[in-house]
Coordinates of C-alpha atoms and ligand atoms in Angstrom, one line a residue:
M29 CA 121.3 85.4 114.8
P30 CA 117.7 86.5 113.2
A31 CA 116.8 87.6 109.8
K32 CA 117.1 91.3 109.8
T33 CA 113.4 92.0 109.0
F34 CA 111.0 95.4 107.8
Y35 CA 107.3 96.6 107.5
L36 CA 107.4 99.2 104.6
E37 CA 103.8 101.0 104.4
T38 CA 103.1 103.6 101.2
F39 CA 101.3 106.7 101.3
G40 CA 100.8 108.8 97.8
C41 CA 101.4 108.8 94.2
Q42 CA 102.5 106.0 91.4
M43 CA 106.1 107.3 91.9
N44 CA 106.0 106.6 95.3
V45 CA 104.4 103.1 94.6
H46 CA 107.3 102.5 92.7
D47 CA 110.2 103.8 95.2
S48 CA 108.6 101.9 98.0
E49 CA 109.7 98.6 95.2
R50 CA 112.9 100.4 94.9
V51 CA 113.8 100.7 98.6
A52 CA 112.2 97.6 99.2
G53 CA 115.0 96.2 96.7
T54 CA 117.7 97.9 98.3
L55 CA 116.8 96.5 101.6
Q56 CA 116.5 92.9 100.8
A57 CA 120.2 93.6 99.6
Q58 CA 121.0 94.5 103.1
G59 CA 120.0 91.3 104.1
Y60 CA 116.6 92.7 105.4
A61 CA 113.3 89.9 104.5
P62 CA 110.2 91.9 104.5
V63 CA 107.0 91.4 106.4
G64 CA 103.8 92.2 106.0
N65 CA 102.9 93.2 109.2
M66 CA 104.7 95.7 112.0
Q67 CA 104.4 93.3 115.1
E68 CA 106.8 90.9 112.6
A69 CA 109.3 94.0 111.9
E70 CA 112.4 95.4 113.2
L71 CA 112.4 98.3 111.6
I72 CA 108.9 100.0 110.8
L73 CA 109.0 102.1 107.5
F74 CA 107.0 104.8 105.3
N75 CA 106.9 106.0 102.7
T76 CA 104.6 109.8 102.9
C77 CA 102.8 111.8 100.7
S78 CA 102.9 115.6 101.0
I79 CA 100.8 116.8 98.4
R80 CA 97.8 117.7 100.7
D81 CA 97.5 118.2 104.4
K82 CA 95.3 115.7 105.4
A83 CA 97.9 113.4 103.7
A84 CA 101.2 114.8 105.7
H85 CA 99.0 114.8 108.5
K86 CA 97.9 110.7 108.2
V87 CA 101.9 109.8 109.0
F88 CA 102.0 111.2 112.3
E89 CA 98.9 109.8 113.4
R90 CA 100.2 106.2 112.3
L91 CA 103.6 107.0 113.9
A92 CA 101.5 108.2 117.2
S93 CA 99.3 105.2 117.2
A94 CA 102.6 102.3 116.4
K95 CA 104.9 104.4 119.2
P96 CA 104.4 101.5 121.7
L97 CA 106.1 99.2 119.6
A98 CA 108.5 101.2 120.0
R99 CA 109.6 99.7 123.6
Q100 CA 109.9 96.4 121.8
G101 CA 113.5 97.9 120.7
K102 CA 112.0 98.4 116.7
K103 CA 113.0 101.1 115.1
F104 CA 111.5 103.8 113.3
G105 CA 111.9 105.4 109.7
V106 CA 110.2 108.3 107.3
L107 CA 110.5 108.0 104.1
G108 CA 109.4 110.1 100.9
C109 CA 108.0 113.5 100.8
V110 CA 107.2 114.0 104.6
A111 CA 110.1 113.2 105.1
Q112 CA 111.9 115.9 102.9
Q113 CA 109.9 118.2 103.6
E114 CA 109.8 118.1 107.4
G115 CA 113.2 117.1 107.7
E116 CA 114.5 116.8 111.2
A117 CA 111.9 118.4 112.7
I118 CA 110.0 115.1 112.5
Y119 CA 112.0 114.1 115.3
R120 CA 110.8 116.4 117.5
R121 CA 107.1 115.6 116.6
A122 CA 108.0 111.4 116.5
P123 CA 110.8 111.5 119.1
H124 CA 110.8 107.3 118.4
V125 CA 111.4 107.6 114.8
S126 CA 115.4 107.1 113.9
L127 CA 115.6 107.3 110.1
V128 CA 114.4 110.1 107.8
A129 CA 115.2 110.3 104.5
G130 CA 114.0 112.3 101.1
S131 CA 113.2 110.7 97.8
A132 CA 116.6 111.9 96.6
S133 CA 119.0 110.2 99.2
Y134 CA 117.9 106.8 98.1
A135 CA 120.7 105.8 97.0
R136 CA 122.7 106.3 100.2
L137 CA 119.9 104.0 102.5
P138 CA 122.5 101.6 102.5
E139 CA 125.0 103.4 104.0
L140 CA 122.1 105.2 106.5
L141 CA 120.9 101.8 107.3
R142 CA 124.3 100.7 108.4
D143 CA 124.8 103.3 110.8
L144 CA 121.3 102.7 112.1
E145 CA 122.8 99.8 113.0
A146 CA 126.0 100.3 113.9
G147 CA 124.1 102.0 116.8
A148 CA 124.1 105.0 115.6
G149 CA 120.3 106.9 118.1
R150 CA 119.6 108.3 114.3
V151 CA 120.3 108.5 110.8
S152 CA 118.8 111.5 108.2
G153 CA 119.1 111.7 104.0
L154 CA 117.7 115.0 103.1
G155 CA 120.0 116.2 100.5
A156 CA 119.3 117.5 97.1
A157 CA 120.7 114.9 93.6
D158 CA 121.5 115.8 90.7
E159 CA 121.4 112.7 89.1
A160 CA 118.1 109.8 89.2
F161 CA 118.3 107.1 91.4
E162 CA 119.3 104.4 89.6
T163 CA 119.3 101.1 91.1
E164 CA 118.9 97.2 90.0
L165 CA 117.6 96.1 93.0
T166 CA 113.9 96.7 92.8
R167 CA 111.2 94.4 93.9
R168 CA 108.5 94.6 92.1
G169 CA 104.6 94.3 94.3
N170 CA 102.1 94.4 90.9
P171 CA 102.6 91.0 89.1
F172 CA 101.3 92.6 85.7
R173 CA 102.0 96.2 85.6
A174 CA 105.5 98.0 86.4
Y175 CA 106.2 100.6 86.9
I176 CA 109.5 102.4 85.5
T177 CA 110.6 106.2 86.5
I178 CA 111.5 108.1 83.6
I179 CA 112.1 111.5 84.7
E180 CA 111.8 112.7 88.9
G181 CA 111.7 116.3 90.5
C182 CA 110.0 119.3 89.2
D183 CA 111.1 122.4 88.0
K184 CA 107.8 123.7 87.2
H185 CA 107.2 125.8 90.7
C186 CA 102.8 125.8 90.4
A187 CA 102.5 128.6 93.8
Y188 CA 100.5 125.5 95.2
C189 CA 102.9 122.6 95.1
V190 CA 105.5 121.1 97.1
V191 CA 106.8 118.5 94.9
P192 CA 109.5 120.5 93.5
Y193 CA 110.9 121.4 97.5
T194 CA 109.8 117.4 98.6
R195 CA 111.0 115.6 94.9
G196 CA 114.1 118.0 94.0
Q197 CA 114.9 119.5 90.7
E198 CA 114.0 117.8 87.5
R199 CA 116.3 114.7 86.6
S200 CA 115.8 112.4 83.2
R201 CA 117.5 109.3 83.5
A202 CA 119.4 108.1 80.3
S203 CA 116.7 106.9 77.5
A204 CA 119.0 103.8 76.8
A205 CA 119.3 102.5 80.6
I206 CA 114.8 102.8 80.6
L207 CA 114.4 100.9 77.4
R208 CA 117.4 98.8 78.9
E209 CA 114.7 97.7 81.8
A210 CA 111.9 98.2 79.7
A211 CA 113.0 94.9 78.2
E212 CA 113.9 93.3 80.9
L213 CA 110.7 93.4 82.3
A214 CA 109.1 92.5 79.2
G215 CA 111.6 89.5 79.1
L216 CA 110.3 88.9 82.9
G217 CA 107.2 88.5 81.1
Y218 CA 105.8 92.3 82.5
T219 CA 103.1 92.8 79.1
E220 CA 102.7 96.6 80.8
V221 CA 104.2 99.1 81.8
Q222 CA 103.9 102.9 83.0
L223 CA 106.5 105.4 82.6
L224 CA 106.6 108.1 85.5
G225 CA 107.2 111.6 86.4
Q226 CA 105.9 114.3 88.0
N227 CA 106.1 115.9 84.5
V228 CA 106.9 113.1 82.3
N229 CA 106.7 115.7 79.5
S230 CA 109.7 117.7 80.3
Y231 CA 111.9 114.5 80.0
R232 CA 115.8 115.4 78.7
D233 CA 117.5 112.7 77.9
P234 CA 121.4 112.8 79.4
A235 CA 122.0 110.1 76.2
P236 CA 123.7 110.6 72.9
A237 CA 120.6 109.3 71.9
R238 CA 118.4 112.6 73.1
L239 CA 115.3 111.4 72.7
D240 CA 112.7 113.8 73.7
F241 CA 109.5 112.4 75.5
A242 CA 107.9 111.3 71.9
G243 CA 110.5 109.8 71.6
L244 CA 110.7 107.7 74.1
L245 CA 107.3 106.6 74.2
A246 CA 107.5 105.5 70.8
A247 CA 110.6 103.3 71.3
A248 CA 108.9 101.8 74.5
G249 CA 106.1 100.8 72.2
E250 CA 108.1 98.9 69.4
I251 CA 109.6 97.2 72.5
P252 CA 108.8 93.2 71.9
G253 CA 106.9 91.7 73.9
L254 CA 105.0 94.6 75.9
R255 CA 101.4 95.9 74.9
R256 CA 100.5 98.3 76.7
V257 CA 102.5 101.6 77.8
R258 CA 100.6 104.3 79.9
Y259 CA 102.7 107.1 80.8
T260 CA 102.0 109.9 83.8
T261 CA 101.8 112.9 85.1
S262 CA 101.4 115.2 81.7
H263 CA 102.0 118.8 82.2
P264 CA 99.7 121.1 79.6
R265 CA 102.8 123.5 78.9
D266 CA 105.0 121.0 77.8
F267 CA 103.3 118.4 76.0
T268 CA 103.3 118.3 72.3
P269 CA 101.5 117.1 69.7
A270 CA 104.4 115.2 68.7
I271 CA 103.1 112.6 71.8
V272 CA 99.4 112.6 70.2
T273 CA 101.4 111.5 66.6
A274 CA 103.1 109.0 68.6
M275 CA 99.7 107.2 70.4
G276 CA 98.3 107.2 66.5
R277 CA 100.5 105.3 65.0
N278 CA 101.2 102.6 67.9
P279 CA 98.4 100.7 69.7
V280 CA 100.6 99.0 72.1
L281 CA 100.9 103.1 73.7
C282 CA 97.5 103.0 75.4
D283 CA 94.4 105.0 74.4
H284 CA 94.8 107.6 77.9
V285 CA 96.3 111.3 78.5
H286 CA 96.1 112.5 82.0
L287 CA 96.4 116.1 81.3
P288 CA 95.7 118.1 84.8
V289 CA 94.0 121.1 84.5
Q290 CA 93.3 122.5 87.5
S291 CA 91.4 125.3 86.7
G292 CA 89.3 126.5 83.8
S293 CA 89.8 130.6 84.6
D294 CA 92.3 132.0 82.9
A295 CA 92.6 134.4 86.0
V296 CA 93.5 131.3 87.8
L297 CA 95.5 129.9 86.2
A298 CA 98.1 132.3 86.4
R299 CA 98.5 132.9 89.7
M300 CA 98.9 129.0 90.1
R301 CA 101.8 130.3 87.4
R302 CA 100.8 127.3 85.7
G303 CA 102.2 129.1 82.3
Y304 CA 99.1 128.4 79.7
T305 CA 96.2 129.7 79.3
R306 CA 92.3 127.9 78.7
A307 CA 92.4 128.9 74.9
R308 CA 95.7 126.8 75.0
Y309 CA 95.3 124.2 76.8
L310 CA 91.7 123.5 74.4
E311 CA 94.0 123.8 71.4
L312 CA 95.8 120.6 73.3
I313 CA 92.5 118.7 73.7
A314 CA 92.0 119.5 70.3
A315 CA 94.8 117.6 69.3
I316 CA 94.4 114.9 71.3
R317 CA 90.6 114.5 70.1
A318 CA 92.1 114.5 66.4
C319 CA 94.3 111.5 67.2
P320 CA 92.8 108.5 64.8
R321 CA 92.3 106.2 67.7
P322 CA 89.7 108.0 70.6
L323 CA 92.1 108.4 73.1
A324 CA 90.4 109.3 76.7
V325 CA 91.5 112.5 78.7
T326 CA 91.4 112.4 82.9
T327 CA 92.3 115.2 84.8
D328 CA 93.2 116.8 88.2
I329 CA 91.3 120.2 89.7
I330 CA 91.6 122.3 92.5
V331 CA 89.0 124.2 93.6
G332 CA 89.3 127.2 96.5
F333 CA 92.4 128.4 95.2
P334 CA 93.0 131.9 97.2
G335 CA 91.2 134.8 95.8
E336 CA 88.7 131.4 93.1
T337 CA 85.1 134.3 92.6
D338 CA 82.3 132.1 91.5
R339 CA 83.0 133.2 88.3
D340 CA 86.5 131.3 88.2
F341 CA 85.0 128.9 89.4
E342 CA 81.9 128.6 86.7
Q343 CA 84.6 128.9 84.3
T344 CA 86.4 125.3 85.5
A345 CA 82.1 123.7 85.8
E346 CA 81.7 124.8 82.1
L347 CA 85.1 123.3 80.9
L348 CA 83.8 120.2 82.3
G349 CA 81.5 120.3 79.9
E350 CA 83.5 121.6 76.7
V351 CA 86.2 118.7 77.3
R352 CA 83.8 116.0 79.0
Y353 CA 87.0 114.0 80.6
A354 CA 86.1 110.3 80.9
G355 CA 87.8 110.5 84.8
A356 CA 88.5 114.1 87.1
F357 CA 90.2 114.0 90.1
I358 CA 88.8 116.8 92.2
F359 CA 90.7 119.0 95.6
K360 CA 90.2 121.0 97.6
Y361 CA 92.9 123.7 97.8
S362 CA 95.4 122.7 101.2
P363 CA 98.1 126.0 101.9
R364 CA 101.8 124.3 101.6
P365 CA 105.0 125.0 103.1
H366 CA 107.9 126.5 100.9
T367 CA 104.9 127.5 98.6
E368 CA 104.5 130.7 96.7
A369 CA 100.5 130.1 97.4
Q370 CA 101.3 129.9 101.0
T371 CA 101.8 133.3 101.6
W372 CA 99.2 134.5 100.6
A373 CA 95.5 134.0 102.4
D374 CA 93.8 130.9 102.2
D375 CA 90.4 133.1 101.8
I376 CA 87.5 130.8 100.4
A377 CA 85.9 128.9 103.0
D378 CA 86.3 125.5 103.7
E379 CA 82.7 125.3 103.2
V380 CA 82.6 127.0 99.8
K381 CA 85.2 124.6 99.8
T382 CA 83.3 122.0 99.8
Q383 CA 80.7 122.7 97.8
R384 CA 82.1 123.4 94.7
L385 CA 84.4 119.8 94.8
M386 CA 80.7 118.4 95.4
I387 CA 79.2 120.5 92.1
L388 CA 82.0 119.4 90.1
Q389 CA 81.9 116.0 91.4
Q390 CA 78.3 115.7 90.2
R391 CA 78.9 117.3 87.1
Q392 CA 81.4 114.6 86.0
Q393 CA 79.7 111.8 87.6
Q394 CA 76.7 112.6 85.0
I395 CA 79.3 113.6 82.2
Q396 CA 81.3 110.0 82.6
M397 CA 77.6 108.4 83.2
E398 CA 76.8 109.4 79.8
D399 CA 79.2 109.0 78.0
N400 CA 80.0 105.2 79.7
Q401 CA 76.5 104.2 77.8
A402 CA 78.2 104.8 74.0
W403 CA 80.2 101.7 75.3
V404 CA 76.8 100.0 75.8
G405 CA 77.2 96.6 72.6
R406 CA 80.9 96.9 71.9
E407 CA 83.6 95.0 72.3
V408 CA 86.6 95.9 74.6
E409 CA 90.4 94.6 75.3
A410 CA 90.4 93.9 79.2
M411 CA 93.6 93.5 81.4
V412 CA 93.0 91.4 84.2
E413 CA 93.8 92.5 87.6
G414 CA 91.7 90.0 89.8
R415 CA 88.3 89.2 91.0
H416 CA 86.0 92.1 92.2
P417 CA 85.8 91.1 96.2
K418 CA 82.1 92.1 96.4
L419 CA 80.3 91.1 92.7
S420 CA 81.6 87.8 92.0
Q421 CA 83.1 88.9 88.6
W422 CA 86.6 89.4 87.2
T423 CA 87.3 93.0 87.1
G424 CA 90.0 94.8 84.6
R425 CA 91.1 97.4 82.9
T426 CA 90.7 98.9 79.1
S427 CA 93.4 100.6 77.7
S428 CA 91.9 103.9 78.2
N429 CA 91.9 102.8 81.4
R430 CA 89.0 102.5 82.2
V431 CA 87.6 99.4 85.0
V432 CA 85.7 96.6 83.2
N433 CA 83.9 94.3 85.4
F434 CA 83.2 91.3 83.6
S435 CA 81.7 87.6 84.5
A436 CA 83.0 84.8 82.6
P437 CA 81.4 81.2 81.1
E438 CA 81.5 78.7 83.6
A439 CA 83.8 75.9 82.7
A440 CA 81.8 73.7 80.9
P441 CA 80.9 69.9 82.8
A442 CA 82.4 67.1 80.9
P443 CA 79.5 65.2 79.1
G444 CA 78.4 62.6 80.9
L445 CA 79.2 64.2 84.2
A446 CA 76.8 66.7 85.0
I447 CA 75.3 65.0 88.2
L448 CA 72.2 66.5 89.4
G449 CA 73.3 68.5 93.2
Q450 CA 77.0 68.2 92.6
P451 CA 78.0 72.0 93.6
A452 CA 78.6 74.0 90.2
P453 CA 81.5 74.1 88.0
A454 CA 84.1 76.4 89.3
P455 CA 84.2 80.0 87.1
A456 CA 87.4 79.2 84.4
G457 CA 90.2 81.0 86.1
F458 CA 92.0 83.5 85.1
T459 CA 95.7 84.8 85.6
P460 CA 96.2 88.8 86.9
G461 CA 97.2 89.4 83.7
A462 CA 95.7 88.0 81.6
Y463 CA 94.2 90.0 78.5
V464 CA 90.4 89.1 77.5
R465 CA 87.7 90.3 75.4
V466 CA 84.4 92.0 77.2
R467 CA 81.2 92.6 75.3
V468 CA 79.7 95.7 77.6
E469 CA 76.4 95.6 78.0
R470 CA 76.4 98.1 80.8
A471 CA 78.0 100.9 82.6
G472 CA 78.0 103.2 85.2
A473 CA 79.9 106.7 85.8
N474 CA 83.1 104.6 87.2
S475 CA 82.7 101.1 85.3
L476 CA 81.9 98.5 82.8
V477 CA 80.6 95.6 83.2
G478 CA 80.4 92.9 80.6
H479 CA 80.8 89.1 79.9
Q480 CA 83.8 87.8 78.3
V481 CA 83.5 86.4 75.0
A482 CA 85.1 83.5 73.5
Ligands
5AD22 N1 95.9 122.1 97.8 C1 95.4 120.7 96.7 N2 95.5 119.8 95.8 C2 97.3 120.1 95.2 N3 97.5 119.2 94.5 C3 98.5 119.1 94.0 N4 99.5 120.3 95.3 C4 98.1 120.8 95.7 C5 96.8 121.7 97.1 N5 98.3 121.8 97.6 C6 96.7 118.3 93.5 C7 96.8 118.6 92.1 C8 97.8 118.0 91.3 C9 97.8 116.5 92.1 C10 98.8 115.7 92.2 O1 97.1 117.3 93.4 O2 95.6 118.2 91.4 O3 97.5 117.8 90.4
SF4_23 FE1 102.4 112.8 97.1 FE2 103.4 114.1 95.0 FE3 105.2 113.1 97.6 FE4 103.8 111.8 95.1 S1 105.3 113.8 95.2 S2 104.4 111.4 97.4 S3 101.9 112.6 95.1 S4 104.2 114.8 98.0

């Protein structure tokens, strides 16, 4: 009997990327072998994102373009946030789909797959989960950075956000299981781990240790073998100064905080149900800036939220200048099903949203350009991610998550062997995950550029 094969394509955030690693491991334990393209696969899976309308749309386009493959007997499955949001309505929009499962149902995947193999026409996993998904079967796709989920779901119910409906209620994993997984990964040679959750700051340890997020982070930073511990995403409402204290004490905890502000206007923040004011947010920024080690702060911003006036927008633009973020993801508001804001008029014209988006992006690029100049002449440690496809340079990241492109001294030819006309010696090779000291020589808005120092 030919081996069962699957192809899995992932959209969306790091949570989804990591869910795909866990799904792939689960499938392999069921006897499925991964393949790199749809043509070779018997089972074609899309792990989907529905954070904005455009993201959700993408999967239906992919499904439509792949439809002819269904005639060859291939089966299609939709996983993740669109699966949970649309449920069995997916079968109506894309009748060639035979599996629909939200992230809260991944523990049931083996059973769903068995039903599908046994000839069930359609199988769905759309329930809610009371516990985080635990599996020993993760198949990690990234050889140098390991993701570890610490909390799933979200209870915040921001007025614009679909996540509480697609990922369900908050479920924290036991600290002992998280720290064991991190230690095992260090044992396997991973030196960087990233702790994941929609809101890591509301982590509540169900185990007797009762660690809060700051305690968990501090404990992860002590695991022998780990050189970098990152986390994402934070919510300003639950972010505590104790997190900054933990980061200040241990340089293994990376110099980066992603703290989405969404808007600089109190009126908009209140309508968004964010649970903090601009002043409170700025207090958190001050606490972060007071860390003995400089920490890079990045953010997410939504423009064009219902009722956003020119003055509201100007306050967001001013906030960029006040905080001077190291990076900002800026999005146009997109109404989402089930959310409170969807019941309000989406009253900011698309052209206005686009204009506001462009103004903020431009201002943010200018800030990054200026602030990155401060790195010129300094040395940074980069973890190598690979070879830059266009520049003939290596690319890596600093602890603060800045991209560093660098060249390395070419391997010196052995004495006496430098023969005229010989091809130039190959550059020194790095394996992804190597740590390299780089002297920064130039800086752009989005990257630092330099040379390896011996
Ligand atoms: N429209 C636009 N952007 C959104 N985000 C979340 N929901 C929406 C929405 N409905 C943005 C927020 C969040 C990031 C992951 O996506 O900025 O922090
Ligand atoms: Fe997209 Fe949010 Fe789901 Fe991540 S959790 S895949 S960002 S909708």
